[in-house]
XYZ file of C-alpha atoms in Angstrom:
345
model
C 2.000 -27.478 -22.884
C 4.111 -29.537 -24.599
C 7.423 -27.040 -24.332
C 9.998 -28.506 -21.782
C 13.885 -27.444 -21.207
C 16.092 -30.404 -19.519
C 19.681 -28.538 -20.256
C 17.618 -25.316 -18.234
C 16.668 -27.025 -15.665
C 19.432 -28.603 -15.114
C 21.203 -24.522 -15.267
C 17.659 -24.226 -12.063
C 15.568 -23.473 -14.321
C 12.392 -24.827 -14.862
C 9.840 -24.272 -16.974
C 6.995 -26.027 -16.145
C 7.088 -25.074 -12.866
C 6.334 -22.133 -14.324
C 3.335 -23.241 -16.398
C 1.944 -24.929 -12.848
C 2.215 -21.176 -11.337
C 0.118 -19.764 -13.738
C -2.622 -22.665 -13.440
C -3.070 -22.527 -9.699
C -3.246 -18.536 -9.871
C -6.157 -18.551 -12.806
C -8.872 -18.859 -9.450
C -7.481 -16.171 -7.974
C -7.155 -13.771 -10.727
C -9.840 -14.376 -11.788
C -11.362 -12.646 -8.874
C -10.249 -9.204 -10.443
C -11.751 -9.518 -13.777
C -13.502 -6.077 -14.274
C -15.946 -5.328 -17.108
C -12.590 -3.774 -18.604
C -10.672 -6.605 -19.007
C -9.772 -7.942 -21.377
C -6.890 -9.938 -20.895
C -6.274 -13.780 -20.547
C -3.085 -14.774 -18.530
C -0.756 -16.353 -20.305
C -0.238 -13.702 -23.145
C 1.824 -11.262 -24.110
C 0.066 -7.818 -22.816
C -2.767 -7.365 -20.742
C -5.626 -5.705 -22.396
C -7.844 -3.439 -20.801
C -10.736 -1.811 -22.149
C -12.086 1.745 -20.826
C -15.281 2.857 -20.603
C -15.297 6.307 -20.657
C -19.450 7.250 -19.664
C -19.094 10.390 -17.786
C -15.733 10.970 -18.277
C -14.868 14.531 -20.656
C -11.112 14.871 -20.364
C -9.508 11.205 -19.474
C -6.060 11.328 -17.964
C -4.803 8.015 -17.024
C -2.827 8.099 -13.460
C -0.053 5.547 -12.894
C 1.180 4.298 -9.672
C 4.597 1.774 -8.979
C 6.509 0.443 -6.153
C 7.417 -2.946 -4.781
C 7.340 -4.413 -0.698
C 10.456 -4.035 -0.228
C 12.687 -5.233 3.092
C 9.227 -6.270 5.081
C 9.179 -9.349 2.541
C 11.823 -10.388 4.902
C 9.083 -10.946 7.680
C 6.488 -13.400 5.546
C 10.330 -15.644 4.385
C 10.698 -15.268 8.961
C 6.892 -16.514 8.678
C 6.616 -18.759 6.364
C 3.777 -16.601 5.628
C 3.386 -15.656 1.716
C -0.292 -14.533 1.026
C -0.375 -11.158 2.538
C 2.400 -9.232 0.915
C 0.644 -9.126 -2.317
C -2.078 -6.884 -0.768
C 0.891 -5.012 0.332
C 2.445 -4.293 -3.230
C -1.042 -3.448 -4.805
C -1.885 -1.338 -2.030
C 0.989 1.046 -2.239
C -0.016 1.962 -5.323
C -3.608 1.721 -6.205
C -3.458 4.353 -2.422
C -0.415 6.916 -4.625
C -3.049 7.509 -7.439
C -5.917 7.683 -5.214
C -4.006 11.130 -3.993
C -4.724 12.567 -7.192
C -8.450 11.783 -7.489
C -8.162 8.451 -10.154
C -10.149 5.418 -10.256
C -7.370 1.944 -10.900
C -7.968 0.154 -13.785
C -6.061 -2.115 -13.201
C -2.485 -3.753 -12.077
C 0.143 -5.974 -12.762
C 2.647 -7.673 -10.696
C 6.254 -9.117 -10.700
C 7.674 -11.482 -8.585
C 11.080 -12.823 -9.442
C 12.332 -15.910 -7.653
C 15.625 -17.690 -6.814
C 13.587 -21.177 -8.063
C 10.140 -21.590 -9.104
C 8.177 -23.622 -6.281
C 4.050 -23.313 -8.111
C 2.016 -23.500 -4.922
C 4.247 -20.523 -2.690
C 4.295 -18.108 -5.698
C 0.111 -18.702 -6.040
C -0.225 -18.009 -2.427
C 1.388 -14.536 -3.335
C -0.651 -14.172 -6.214
C -3.476 -14.586 -3.923
C -2.604 -11.317 -2.024
C -1.830 -9.093 -5.324
C -5.694 -10.683 -6.290
C -7.274 -9.942 -2.454
C -5.692 -6.300 -2.951
C -7.200 -5.807 -6.741
C -10.413 -7.148 -5.280
C -9.827 -4.144 -2.282
C -9.221 -1.703 -4.706
C -12.336 -2.678 -8.066
C -8.625 -2.976 -9.757
C -8.426 -5.832 -12.083
C -5.159 -8.205 -12.537
C -4.743 -8.538 -17.083
C -1.151 -9.703 -16.829
C 1.942 -10.142 -14.647
C 5.514 -11.916 -14.757
C 7.406 -13.996 -12.319
C 10.820 -15.059 -13.204
C 13.406 -17.787 -11.856
C 16.471 -16.170 -11.201
C 18.934 -19.336 -9.602
C 21.645 -18.047 -8.243
C 20.662 -14.087 -8.171
C 17.728 -15.210 -5.190
C 18.403 -17.431 -2.507
C 16.084 -20.174 -3.434
C 13.398 -19.822 -0.528
C 13.962 -16.109 -1.315
C 11.744 -13.481 -3.656
C 11.020 -9.927 -4.392
C 7.963 -8.164 -5.195
C 6.394 -5.512 -7.202
C 4.204 -3.724 -9.547
C 2.479 -1.122 -11.699
C -1.306 0.036 -11.517
C -3.128 2.360 -13.858
C -6.256 4.301 -13.180
C -7.973 7.276 -15.191
C -9.411 10.482 -13.815
C -11.672 13.445 -15.692
C -9.092 16.359 -15.960
C -11.337 18.663 -14.262
C -11.239 16.667 -10.732
C -7.746 15.889 -10.461
C -7.395 17.464 -6.728
C -6.383 20.509 -6.700
C -4.567 21.572 -3.665
C -4.414 26.204 -4.707
C -7.619 26.285 -2.337
C -6.051 25.193 0.482
C -6.420 28.143 2.809
C -5.846 28.424 7.337
C -8.373 26.162 8.870
C -9.274 23.654 6.638
C -9.261 20.429 8.486
C -7.025 17.478 8.448
C -8.607 14.053 8.699
C -7.147 10.696 9.692
C -7.603 7.678 7.931
C -5.965 5.182 10.581
C -3.164 2.381 9.382
C -3.445 -1.409 10.425
C 0.217 -1.231 11.566
C 3.508 -0.173 10.252
C 1.935 -0.996 6.087
C 5.611 -1.781 4.241
C 7.403 1.119 5.068
C 11.242 1.336 7.184
C 11.109 -2.142 8.288
C 14.672 -2.149 7.936
C 15.038 0.355 10.989
C 12.204 -2.344 12.829
C 14.130 -5.319 11.739
C 17.383 -4.224 13.280
C 15.654 -2.764 15.723
C 13.660 -5.745 17.395
C 15.948 -8.273 15.988
C 13.863 -10.295 13.895
C 16.133 -12.992 12.978
C 17.148 -13.518 16.443
C 14.101 -12.932 18.737
C 11.127 -14.490 19.029
C 8.132 -12.655 17.105
C 5.962 -15.810 17.077
C 4.950 -15.996 20.597
C 1.691 -13.404 21.130
C 2.250 -10.471 24.022
C -0.112 -9.036 25.631
C 1.044 -5.745 24.806
C 0.489 -6.266 20.884
C -2.836 -7.004 22.033
C -2.275 -10.646 21.695
C -0.901 -11.292 18.590
C 3.014 -11.693 17.950
C 5.563 -9.523 16.295
C 5.788 -11.382 13.324
C 2.491 -11.431 12.724
C 2.327 -7.479 13.492
C 4.812 -6.107 11.506
C 2.485 -8.469 8.233
C -0.352 -7.324 9.049
C -0.739 -5.646 5.246
C -1.056 -2.058 4.093
C -4.450 -1.110 4.683
C -6.413 0.104 0.649
C -8.374 2.967 0.773
C -9.175 3.557 -2.408
C -13.173 2.471 -1.819
C -14.181 4.857 0.597
C -12.041 8.026 -0.514
C -13.894 7.111 -4.230
C -17.287 7.567 -1.680
C -15.641 10.542 -0.500
C -14.688 12.644 -3.807
C -18.462 12.088 -4.839
C -20.305 13.986 -1.890
C -17.140 15.928 -0.650
C -14.666 18.987 -2.369
C -11.066 16.860 -1.238
C -9.273 19.424 -0.609
C -5.942 17.084 -0.689
C -4.929 13.657 0.097
C -2.010 12.162 1.481
C -0.112 8.525 1.954
C 1.651 8.506 4.491
C 4.455 6.328 3.680
C 8.874 6.334 3.832
C 9.192 9.967 5.185
C 6.434 9.403 7.746
C 4.148 12.817 8.364
C 7.230 14.834 7.768
C 7.688 14.690 3.995
C 4.536 13.701 2.327
C 1.578 15.369 4.460
C 3.638 18.394 2.613
C 3.544 16.920 -1.053
C -0.089 17.855 -1.464
C 0.013 20.593 0.776
C 0.910 24.648 -1.600
C 3.628 26.389 0.278
C 3.409 29.048 2.713
C 1.081 27.110 4.037
C 1.807 23.609 6.651
C 0.038 21.470 8.897
C -0.748 21.718 12.217
C -1.011 18.027 13.982
C -2.624 18.002 16.749
C -0.250 14.177 18.652
C -2.703 14.088 21.358
C -5.701 13.502 19.376
C -3.544 10.611 17.025
C -4.600 7.057 17.466
C -1.284 4.993 17.839
C -0.700 1.609 18.427
C 0.727 0.184 20.630
C 3.827 -1.672 17.885
C 5.193 1.954 17.313
C 5.798 3.204 21.378
C 7.854 -0.757 21.568
C 10.571 0.331 18.228
C 10.626 3.303 20.060
C 11.667 1.950 22.980
C 13.859 -0.385 22.085
C 15.876 1.387 19.604
C 15.769 4.442 21.897
C 13.908 6.420 18.860
C 13.518 10.411 18.818
C 9.963 10.876 18.632
C 11.224 13.423 14.999
C 12.781 10.178 13.418
C 9.306 8.467 14.286
C 7.279 10.924 12.543
C 9.806 11.539 10.296
C 10.534 7.183 9.105
C 7.270 6.380 9.800
C 3.165 6.680 9.445
C 2.481 6.353 13.673
C -1.045 5.132 13.288
C -1.881 7.099 10.550
C -2.386 5.411 6.431
C -3.769 8.361 4.998
C -4.384 11.780 5.503
C -7.083 14.370 3.853
C -7.615 18.217 3.914
C -11.545 19.391 2.841
C -12.894 22.627 3.985
C -13.731 22.546 8.076
C -17.621 23.144 7.231
C -17.808 19.334 5.440
C -15.252 18.203 7.968
C -18.176 16.300 9.751
C -20.143 15.473 6.600
C -16.681 13.898 5.265
C -16.500 11.966 8.623
C -19.508 10.362 7.951
C -18.810 9.095 4.626
C -15.632 7.575 5.828
C -17.652 5.916 8.962
C -20.138 5.091 6.104
C -17.447 3.560 4.068
C -15.672 1.480 6.905
C -13.396 3.364 7.674
C -12.372 4.979 11.540
C -11.804 8.862 10.237
C -11.760 10.999 12.894
C -9.303 15.088 12.957
C -5.974 14.987 13.772
C -4.711 18.568 12.421
C -5.995 22.022 11.056
C -3.509 23.779 7.728
C -2.386 26.402 9.302
C 0.292 29.509 7.580
C 3.244 28.538 7.599
C 6.792 27.028 5.938
C 7.276 23.882 8.053
C 5.072 21.476 5.603
C 4.644 19.530 9.169
C 4.126 20.301 12.030
C 3.133 18.204 15.372
C 2.255 18.949 18.695
């Protein structure tokens, strides 16, 4: 590559660093390639050939998101190879709520200064998230923006596209009283509520690297940086064998905002608090911040990354399938006739 501009470099943008970053990314990206991927990284558009075998009425489903202020934890810990998983997870976990299979992903990384090794480390996490979700990383963009971001900071966002047969899009109109609500455990805080977490735990000033007994020997930083779980493959396996009535990705807004989005009006979800497996990091946040229980359930996932509604007679089979696919799923409640949306009791 002969492209080079000393004038642009003097203004803070090193074109050659961008080329080096792309070269370092390629081995990570190669791991994500599926049969439909047609793109060589470095082109102007990401290409993907749709295989519509067995799909009568294809509907494309898209999702987009970023990592948010959780990135501040990556800066503080100087660990950048997991936030890419979060970025992918926030998109593909939304897509799966429609019953769609993710096909491909594109990322956008904006940096104050392009350090090729750091950018490649970020992309390694994106690639890992794509592998976990079965999506191809077919393109992206790295923008060097001196004066807009500090040199050692960056932002990360992306979007995913999936496909579902129109007749198989999840339909919550069959939900009825007595249906079972299944919990898929989270890995922790995931990627929401970090503005509150950072204030309560004062992560910029407190020791976040010392292992703590109350966090099972992990540090606060390590616990908070645990990447968002990706539920795509277990859920696709479930769709194959059980009629799933509704799926909710528990993100910002917690139980009270997300679960009602998948339940028709006139019904609510009664959640048994005693059934929940709440990780200790949430107890720490609640106690240190003196945060009311309602606010905790309205901000965080409280140990539940995804909820699934199935008929009562299908619940045991659903649990068996999810557990066989690596999810320690459990029943956390039931559907009731209610106008409240969610009742935690």
